[in-house]
Each structure stands twice: as C-alpha cells, then as structure tokens.
Amino acid sequence: MMDGKVIILGIESSCDETAASITANGREILSNIVSTQIKDHAPFGGVVPEIAARKHVEMAIPVVDEALKVAGVTPEQVDAIAVTYGPGLAGALLSGIATAKGLAYGWNKPLIAVHHISGHISANYLDHQDLEPPFICLVASGGHSNIVAVEGYGQYRLLGHTRDDAAGEAFDKVAKVMGLPYPGGIRIDELAIKGDAQAYKFPTTRFEKGCLDFSFSGIKTAVMNTVNSIRSSGQELPLEDIAASFQAAVTGVLCRHTFEAAEREGYNTVCVAGGVGANSELRRRMTAAGAARGMRVCLPSKPLCGDNAAMISCAGYYKYIDGQFADMTLDAVTRDNSIYH
Ligand code: KG4
Ligand code: ZN
C-alpha cells in the first residue's frame, strides 16, 4: 500500500514487448515501462519466438526495476504481482511468469494471473476514469479480433470472433505483400492518410445475417492479386491508394459489427482495445458512428492500445479486490478462451 492505495506491479511478455508497470488503485498509472523488440525481429519480417523469449529473459528485471524507480515505489509497498499467463508465445509468456513468480516468492507477495485480452480491455479504464461495465468492446490486435460484451470487471461474453486472420495480422500480411517494412500495420495507416479509399474495391466476407464474426483472409488475397497484377504490368504500385482502400474495408467491417453488437445487446457504450485500436481510420469511424447513434465511444490513448503492462496491472487490480489469486503452479497457456462464459 502507498498513501492508502493498492499498489499492483504488472508484468507483460506475451509477444514482442517486455513491459512492467505500477498502478495505484487500478486506474492510476505511476509508471508504464515498455521495452520493444521491434529492431530484433525487423530483419526477419516478423516476430521470431526464440528471439522473443531470450530478449524477455534479458529485459524482464531491468524493466521491473525501472517501473519501481519511476513510480517511486519500494517492493515492500507492492501489494501483488499481476502477470500475463496467456494467450501468447509459450517461451515469451514463460519468461514473464518466471519473473513474476520469483518476485512473488522473494518479496512474499500474492501472484495474480491475467488474461492478455482482459488486459487489453482494461486499458480503457486507465484512460476513462469514470468508465464502468457494461459495455461492448472491440478487441483488434495482432492475434485477436473479438467483439466482447463486458458485463462486469473480468466478466466477458464473446459475441463475435475472426474465423481466420486477426485484423492486425491482416494489416501486417498486406503490408508485407506491398513491400513495406515490419511492423506493417502502422505503415499502412501512415500511407492511407494520403490515399484514395475509393480507388480499389476490396471485398470483406459477409456471413449470415446477424452474425458478428469476421474473416480477413479473403481481403488479404484480393490485395495480393491486385498488387501482383499491377507489378506484372510493370506499373508502379499506388501504395497510398491500396493502403487507403484496404484500411477502409477492414475498419468498416470492424466498426459495423461492433455497433451491430451494441444495438442488439442494448448497450450504450462502445470501447476499443488492442494494437489496431491505434489505427486513425478506425478511431475516426468509431467516433463518428457513436456520435450518429448517441452512444458513448471510449478509445484508449494510442500507447495503451498496443501491448503494455499498465493494462495488466489494472486488470490484476480487479482480480485482487475480488480475491482471485494464482499460486506457484501457474503456467503459460498459449491459446485460451477461458475468460468467456
Ligand atoms: O495488441 P498488440 O500490440 O499485440 C497483440 O496482442 O497482438 O497488436 C499488434 C497489432 C499488429 O498487428 C500491428 O500491426 C497492429 O496491431 N497495429 C496497427 C496500428 N498500430 C499497430 N494496425 C493498424 N493501424 C495502426 N496504426
Ligand atoms: Zn496484445
């Protein structure tokens, strides 16, 4: 405890960011340290699991030290250690879990297991202090595209999910096809600003009426075919127009399904979470769609959309006050849908 507030150390290492954060009473960020491995994976055009795991081992303790230092918190003041247990890369997760267990044992503090998606959703609580469930949350990241009914803290119902690629994965794969450097999602966003979104018609898959699922592999193939035919005709690729047209199609379906979910469930608040939540077109569309329907739209600030540990610390806080603790048998779970009922 510090100044009568519950202090949670959060640790995140599910993919390519080693992160540690201190929050007070769940919603106040005292520090949020992220060490990214982008430059380590860039030469390979994507995340290399073995490199990720090794980098996490190297960076975990320095990042935790920095989080404590910036927050001005001592280990004695930490009430619990929250760590991402999954889903994610096995070796990467294990490094964070081993660090959290070691600290919990050494400092004699309780351990809390946080689901990565629950973390992403909780990023909204950090930037919107008055936000409370229930709300609909679109979770769009490199590994997930879900529409979730958030019924309470840590209480989730899955309404829609991707049947193939995640939205962020589609951004990254299309960027690769366009010859853009890794990580591609943000480059598409930057190029699209100057492009014409009407230049190409890239179709998005439609399922039966009322179905909130996504499919992004078809649009990826459509972009690939367009790029190949332009290249084989010897013309220069209109990168900005392709980026804008692709981005409009993907953000359009993400936004449409999210508001369909809110209307169907009778929810008045819509939130966004995950790395793709940083996409400027998605943010613009969500804000406009909310305003048109008189619904509240909450977007996490861009740094809190991507992987970070403040979101894990926040989700951990709500498990702490609910008395949900893990023990030393905690293990990594690479694929896990157990948060949904
Ligand atoms: O949540 P996140 O950091 O990691 C996972 O849990 O997957 O999401 C990373 C994903 C990547 O696919 C990345 O390309 C995408 O988010 N991303 C974006 C943007 N910034 C990150 N996609 C589109 N536009 C962006 N501005
Ligand atoms: Zn993530």
Coordinates of C-alpha atoms and ligand atoms in Angstrom, one line a residue:
M1 CA 0.0 0.0 0.0
M2 CA 1.1 3.6 -0.6
D3 CA -0.9 6.5 0.6
G4 CA -3.7 4.1 1.4
K5 CA -3.9 2.8 -2.2
V6 CA -3.5 -0.7 -3.5
I7 CA -0.2 -1.0 -5.5
I8 CA 0.0 -3.6 -8.2
L9 CA 3.1 -4.5 -10.2
G10 CA 2.0 -5.7 -13.7
I11 CA 4.3 -7.7 -16.0
E12 CA 3.6 -8.4 -19.7
S13 CA 5.7 -10.5 -22.1
S14 CA 3.3 -12.4 -24.3
C15 CA 4.7 -11.3 -27.7
D16 CA 7.5 -8.8 -28.5
E17 CA 7.3 -6.2 -25.8
T18 CA 8.8 -6.7 -22.3
A19 CA 6.7 -4.4 -20.0
A20 CA 6.3 -3.6 -16.4
S21 CA 4.0 -1.1 -14.7
I22 CA 2.9 0.1 -11.3
T23 CA -0.7 1.3 -10.8
A24 CA -2.4 2.6 -7.7
N25 CA -6.0 1.5 -7.0
G26 CA -6.1 0.0 -10.5
R27 CA -6.6 3.1 -12.5
E28 CA -3.8 5.5 -11.7
I29 CA -0.6 4.8 -13.7
L30 CA 2.5 5.5 -11.6
S31 CA 4.8 4.0 -14.2
N32 CA 4.5 2.2 -17.5
I33 CA 7.7 0.9 -19.0
V34 CA 7.8 -0.9 -22.4
S35 CA 10.9 -2.3 -23.9
T36 CA 10.1 -3.2 -27.5
Q37 CA 11.9 -5.8 -29.5
I38 CA 11.0 -4.4 -32.9
K39 CA 14.6 -3.9 -34.1
D40 CA 15.4 -7.5 -33.1
H41 CA 12.7 -9.0 -35.2
A42 CA 12.6 -6.5 -38.1
P43 CA 15.4 -8.3 -40.1
F44 CA 13.2 -11.4 -40.2
G45 CA 10.0 -9.6 -41.2
G46 CA 8.0 -10.8 -38.2
V47 CA 8.3 -12.0 -34.6
V48 CA 10.8 -14.9 -34.1
P49 CA 9.6 -16.8 -31.0
E50 CA 13.0 -17.9 -29.8
I51 CA 14.5 -14.4 -30.1
A52 CA 11.5 -13.0 -28.3
A53 CA 11.9 -15.4 -25.4
R54 CA 15.6 -14.7 -25.0
K55 CA 15.1 -10.9 -25.1
H56 CA 12.3 -11.1 -22.4
V57 CA 14.7 -13.0 -20.1
E58 CA 17.3 -10.3 -20.6
M59 CA 14.9 -7.3 -20.1
A60 CA 12.4 -8.5 -17.5
I61 CA 14.3 -7.5 -14.4
P62 CA 15.7 -4.1 -15.8
V63 CA 12.1 -3.2 -16.9
V64 CA 10.7 -4.1 -13.4
D65 CA 13.5 -2.1 -11.7
E66 CA 12.7 0.9 -13.9
A67 CA 8.9 0.6 -13.2
L68 CA 9.6 0.7 -9.5
K69 CA 12.1 3.6 -9.8
V70 CA 9.8 5.8 -11.9
A71 CA 6.8 5.1 -9.7
G72 CA 8.9 5.8 -6.5
V73 CA 7.6 2.6 -5.1
T74 CA 9.6 0.1 -3.0
P75 CA 9.0 -3.7 -3.2
E76 CA 7.5 -3.6 0.4
Q77 CA 4.8 -1.2 -0.9
V78 CA 3.7 -3.6 -3.7
D79 CA 0.5 -5.4 -2.7
A80 CA 0.5 -8.0 -5.5
I81 CA 2.2 -9.0 -8.8
A82 CA 0.0 -9.5 -11.8
V83 CA 1.3 -11.2 -14.9
T84 CA 0.0 -12.2 -18.3
Y85 CA -0.3 -16.0 -18.4
G86 CA -1.7 -16.2 -21.9
P87 CA -2.6 -16.3 -24.7
G88 CA 0.7 -15.7 -26.5
L89 CA 4.0 -17.2 -27.4
A90 CA 5.0 -20.0 -24.9
G91 CA 8.6 -19.1 -24.3
A92 CA 7.8 -15.4 -24.2
L93 CA 5.0 -15.9 -21.6
L94 CA 7.1 -18.2 -19.5
S95 CA 9.8 -15.6 -19.1
G96 CA 7.3 -13.1 -17.6
I97 CA 5.6 -15.8 -15.5
A98 CA 9.0 -17.0 -14.1
T99 CA 9.9 -13.4 -13.3
A100 CA 6.6 -12.7 -11.5
K101 CA 6.8 -16.0 -9.6
G102 CA 10.4 -15.2 -8.5
L103 CA 9.4 -11.8 -7.3
A104 CA 6.3 -13.0 -5.6
Y105 CA 8.3 -15.7 -3.7
G106 CA 11.2 -13.4 -2.9
W107 CA 9.0 -10.5 -1.7
N108 CA 6.3 -12.7 -0.2
K109 CA 3.5 -11.1 -2.3
P110 CA 0.5 -12.7 -3.9
L111 CA 0.5 -13.6 -7.5
I112 CA -2.3 -12.8 -10.0
A113 CA -2.8 -14.4 -13.4
V114 CA -4.1 -12.0 -16.0
H115 CA -5.5 -13.0 -19.4
H116 CA -4.0 -10.8 -22.2
I117 CA -7.3 -9.9 -23.7
S118 CA -8.7 -8.9 -20.3
G119 CA -5.7 -6.7 -20.0
H120 CA -6.3 -5.0 -23.4
I121 CA -10.0 -4.4 -22.5
S122 CA -8.9 -2.9 -19.1
A123 CA -6.7 -0.3 -20.9
N124 CA -10.0 1.6 -21.3
Y125 CA -10.3 2.0 -17.5
L126 CA -7.0 3.8 -17.4
D127 CA -7.9 6.5 -19.9
H128 CA -11.5 6.8 -19.0
Q129 CA -11.7 7.1 -15.2
D130 CA -15.5 7.0 -15.0
L131 CA -15.9 4.1 -17.3
E132 CA -17.7 1.1 -15.8
P133 CA -19.2 -2.1 -17.3
P134 CA -21.4 -2.9 -19.0
F135 CA -20.1 -2.0 -22.5
I136 CA -19.3 -3.6 -25.8
C137 CA -15.6 -3.8 -26.6
L138 CA -14.0 -4.4 -30.0
V139 CA -10.6 -6.2 -29.4
A140 CA -8.5 -5.9 -32.5
S141 CA -4.8 -6.9 -32.2
G142 CA -2.2 -9.0 -34.0
G143 CA -3.6 -12.2 -32.6
H144 CA -7.3 -11.5 -32.0
S145 CA -10.4 -9.9 -33.4
N146 CA -13.2 -10.2 -31.0
I147 CA -16.4 -8.5 -30.1
V148 CA -17.0 -8.8 -26.4
A149 CA -19.8 -7.9 -24.1
V150 CA -18.1 -6.7 -20.9
E151 CA -20.7 -7.5 -18.3
G152 CA -18.6 -6.7 -15.2
Y153 CA -15.0 -6.4 -14.2
G154 CA -13.4 -9.5 -15.7
Q155 CA -16.8 -10.8 -16.9
Y156 CA -16.9 -11.4 -20.6
R157 CA -19.2 -12.8 -23.2
L158 CA -17.9 -13.4 -26.7
L159 CA -20.3 -12.2 -29.4
G160 CA -18.1 -12.4 -32.5
H161 CA -14.6 -13.5 -33.5
T162 CA -12.4 -13.9 -36.5
R163 CA -12.7 -17.2 -38.4
D164 CA -9.2 -16.9 -39.9
D165 CA -6.7 -14.0 -39.6
A166 CA -6.9 -11.4 -36.9
A167 CA -7.3 -7.8 -38.1
G168 CA -3.7 -6.8 -37.1
E169 CA -2.4 -9.9 -38.8
A170 CA -4.2 -8.9 -42.0
F171 CA -2.6 -5.4 -41.8
D172 CA 0.8 -6.9 -41.3
K173 CA 0.4 -9.5 -44.1
V174 CA -0.9 -6.9 -46.6
A175 CA 2.0 -4.6 -45.6
K176 CA 4.4 -7.4 -46.4
V177 CA 2.8 -8.0 -49.8
M178 CA 3.1 -4.3 -50.5
G179 CA 6.8 -4.5 -49.7
L180 CA 6.6 -2.3 -46.5
P181 CA 8.9 -3.0 -43.6
Y182 CA 7.8 -4.7 -40.4
P183 CA 5.8 -3.8 -38.4
G184 CA 3.4 -3.1 -41.2
G185 CA 0.1 -2.0 -39.6
I186 CA 1.3 1.4 -38.7
R187 CA 2.9 2.0 -42.1
I188 CA -0.5 1.3 -43.8
D189 CA -2.1 3.8 -41.5
E190 CA 0.5 6.4 -42.4
L191 CA 0.3 5.8 -46.2
A192 CA -3.5 5.7 -46.2
I193 CA -3.7 9.3 -45.0
K194 CA -2.7 10.4 -48.5
G195 CA -4.5 7.8 -50.4
D196 CA -7.9 7.4 -52.1
A197 CA -10.1 4.9 -50.2
Q198 CA -12.4 4.5 -53.3
A199 CA -9.5 3.6 -55.6
Y200 CA -10.0 -0.2 -55.2
K201 CA -12.9 -2.3 -54.1
F202 CA -11.6 -4.9 -51.7
P203 CA -14.4 -7.2 -50.6
T204 CA -14.9 -8.2 -47.0
T205 CA -16.5 -11.6 -46.3
R206 CA -20.2 -11.5 -45.1
F207 CA -21.6 -14.3 -43.1
E208 CA -25.3 -15.0 -42.4
K209 CA -27.4 -12.0 -41.3
G210 CA -26.8 -11.1 -37.6
C211 CA -23.5 -13.0 -37.5
L212 CA -20.8 -10.8 -35.9
D213 CA -17.8 -12.9 -36.9
F214 CA -15.1 -11.7 -39.2
S215 CA -12.9 -13.1 -41.9
F216 CA -9.9 -11.2 -43.2
S217 CA -8.1 -13.8 -45.3
G218 CA -10.2 -13.1 -48.4
I219 CA -9.4 -9.4 -48.4
K220 CA -5.7 -10.2 -47.9
T221 CA -5.8 -12.4 -51.1
A222 CA -7.7 -9.7 -53.0
V223 CA -5.0 -7.2 -52.2
M224 CA -2.3 -9.7 -53.1
N225 CA -3.9 -10.3 -56.5
T226 CA -4.2 -6.6 -57.2
V227 CA -0.6 -6.0 -56.2
N228 CA 0.7 -8.9 -58.3
S229 CA -1.3 -7.8 -61.4
I230 CA 0.0 -4.2 -61.1
R231 CA 3.5 -5.4 -60.6
S232 CA 3.4 -7.8 -63.6
S233 CA 2.1 -5.0 -65.8
G234 CA 5.3 -3.1 -64.9
Q235 CA 3.4 -0.2 -63.3
E236 CA 4.5 1.4 -60.1
L237 CA 2.4 0.3 -57.1
P238 CA 0.0 3.1 -55.9
L239 CA 0.8 2.3 -52.3
E240 CA -1.2 5.1 -50.8
D241 CA -4.4 4.2 -52.7
I242 CA -4.1 0.5 -51.9
A243 CA -3.4 1.2 -48.2
A244 CA -6.4 3.5 -48.0
S245 CA -8.8 1.1 -49.8
F246 CA -7.7 -1.9 -47.7
Q247 CA -7.9 0.1 -44.5
A248 CA -11.3 1.4 -45.3
A249 CA -12.7 -2.1 -45.9
V250 CA -11.2 -3.6 -42.7
T251 CA -12.1 -0.7 -40.4
G252 CA -15.5 -0.6 -42.0
V253 CA -16.4 -4.1 -41.1
L254 CA -14.9 -3.8 -37.6
C255 CA -16.9 -0.7 -36.9
R256 CA -20.2 -2.1 -38.4
H257 CA -20.1 -5.3 -36.4
T258 CA -19.2 -3.5 -33.1
F259 CA -22.2 -1.2 -33.4
E260 CA -24.5 -4.0 -34.5
A261 CA -23.5 -5.8 -31.3
A262 CA -24.2 -2.7 -29.2
E263 CA -27.6 -2.2 -30.7
R264 CA -28.5 -5.9 -30.4
E265 CA -27.4 -6.1 -26.8
G266 CA -28.9 -2.8 -25.9
Y267 CA -25.6 -1.3 -24.7
N268 CA -24.9 2.4 -24.8
T269 CA -21.2 2.4 -24.5
V270 CA -18.6 1.1 -27.0
C271 CA -14.9 0.7 -26.4
V272 CA -11.9 -0.4 -28.5
A273 CA -8.9 -2.3 -27.4
G274 CA -5.7 -3.9 -28.9
G275 CA -3.0 -2.6 -31.3
V276 CA -5.3 -2.0 -34.2
G277 CA -7.2 0.4 -31.9
A278 CA -4.3 2.9 -32.6
N279 CA -5.4 3.0 -36.3
S280 CA -6.5 6.5 -37.1
E281 CA -9.3 5.5 -39.6
L282 CA -10.8 3.0 -37.1
R283 CA -10.7 5.7 -34.4
R284 CA -12.4 8.2 -36.8
R285 CA -15.1 5.7 -37.8
M286 CA -15.9 4.6 -34.3
T287 CA -16.1 8.2 -33.0
A288 CA -18.4 9.2 -35.9
A289 CA -20.6 6.1 -35.6
G290 CA -21.0 6.6 -31.9
A291 CA -22.0 10.3 -32.4
A292 CA -24.5 9.3 -35.1
R293 CA -26.2 6.9 -32.7
G294 CA -25.9 8.9 -29.5
M295 CA -23.6 6.3 -27.9
R296 CA -20.5 6.8 -25.8
V297 CA -17.3 5.7 -27.5
C298 CA -14.1 5.2 -25.5
L299 CA -10.8 4.8 -27.1
P300 CA -7.6 4.1 -25.1
S301 CA -4.8 6.5 -25.9
K302 CA -2.6 5.1 -28.6
P303 CA 0.3 3.9 -26.3
L304 CA -2.3 1.9 -24.3
C305 CA -3.7 0.2 -27.4
G306 CA -0.6 -1.8 -28.0
D307 CA 0.9 -4.3 -25.6
N308 CA 1.8 -2.7 -22.2
A309 CA 1.8 -3.7 -18.6
A310 CA -0.4 -0.9 -17.2
M311 CA -3.4 -2.8 -18.7
I312 CA -2.2 -6.0 -17.0
S313 CA -1.8 -4.2 -13.7
C314 CA -5.3 -2.7 -14.0
A315 CA -6.9 -6.0 -14.8
G316 CA -4.9 -7.5 -11.9
Y317 CA -6.3 -4.9 -9.5
Y318 CA -9.9 -6.0 -10.1
K319 CA -8.8 -9.7 -9.5
Y320 CA -7.0 -8.5 -6.3
I321 CA -10.1 -6.9 -4.8
D322 CA -12.1 -9.9 -5.8
G323 CA -9.5 -12.2 -4.0
Q324 CA -8.6 -14.1 -7.2
F325 CA -5.0 -15.2 -6.8
A326 CA -2.8 -17.7 -8.6
D327 CA -0.2 -20.0 -7.0
M328 CA 3.3 -21.2 -7.9
T329 CA 1.9 -23.8 -10.2
L330 CA 0.9 -21.0 -12.7
D331 CA 1.8 -22.0 -16.2
A332 CA 1.7 -20.3 -19.6
V333 CA -1.4 -21.0 -21.8
T334 CA -0.7 -20.3 -25.4
R335 CA -4.3 -20.5 -26.6
D336 CA -7.0 -19.7 -24.1
N337 CA -10.7 -18.8 -24.4
S338 CA -11.4 -19.4 -20.7
I339 CA -12.4 -15.8 -19.9
Y340 CA -15.6 -16.1 -21.9
H341 CA -18.7 -17.7 -20.5
Ligands
KG4_1 O1 -2.2 -5.6 -29.2 P1 -0.9 -5.7 -30.0 O2 0.2 -4.7 -29.6 O3 -0.3 -7.1 -29.9 C1 -1.1 -8.2 -29.9 O4 -1.6 -8.6 -28.8 O5 -1.2 -8.8 -31.0 O6 -1.3 -5.5 -31.5 C2 -0.3 -5.5 -32.5 C3 -1.0 -5.4 -33.9 C4 -0.1 -5.6 -35.0 O7 -0.7 -6.4 -36.0 C5 0.1 -4.2 -35.6 O8 0.4 -4.1 -37.0 C6 -1.2 -3.6 -35.3 O9 -1.6 -4.0 -34.0 N1 -1.2 -2.1 -35.3 C7 -1.9 -1.3 -36.2 C8 -1.6 0.0 -35.9 N2 -0.7 0.0 -34.9 C9 -0.5 -1.3 -34.5 N3 -2.7 -1.7 -37.2 C10 -3.3 -0.7 -37.9 N4 -3.0 0.6 -37.7 C11 -2.2 1.0 -36.8 N5 -1.9 2.3 -36.5
ZN2 ZN -1.8 -7.6 -27.3

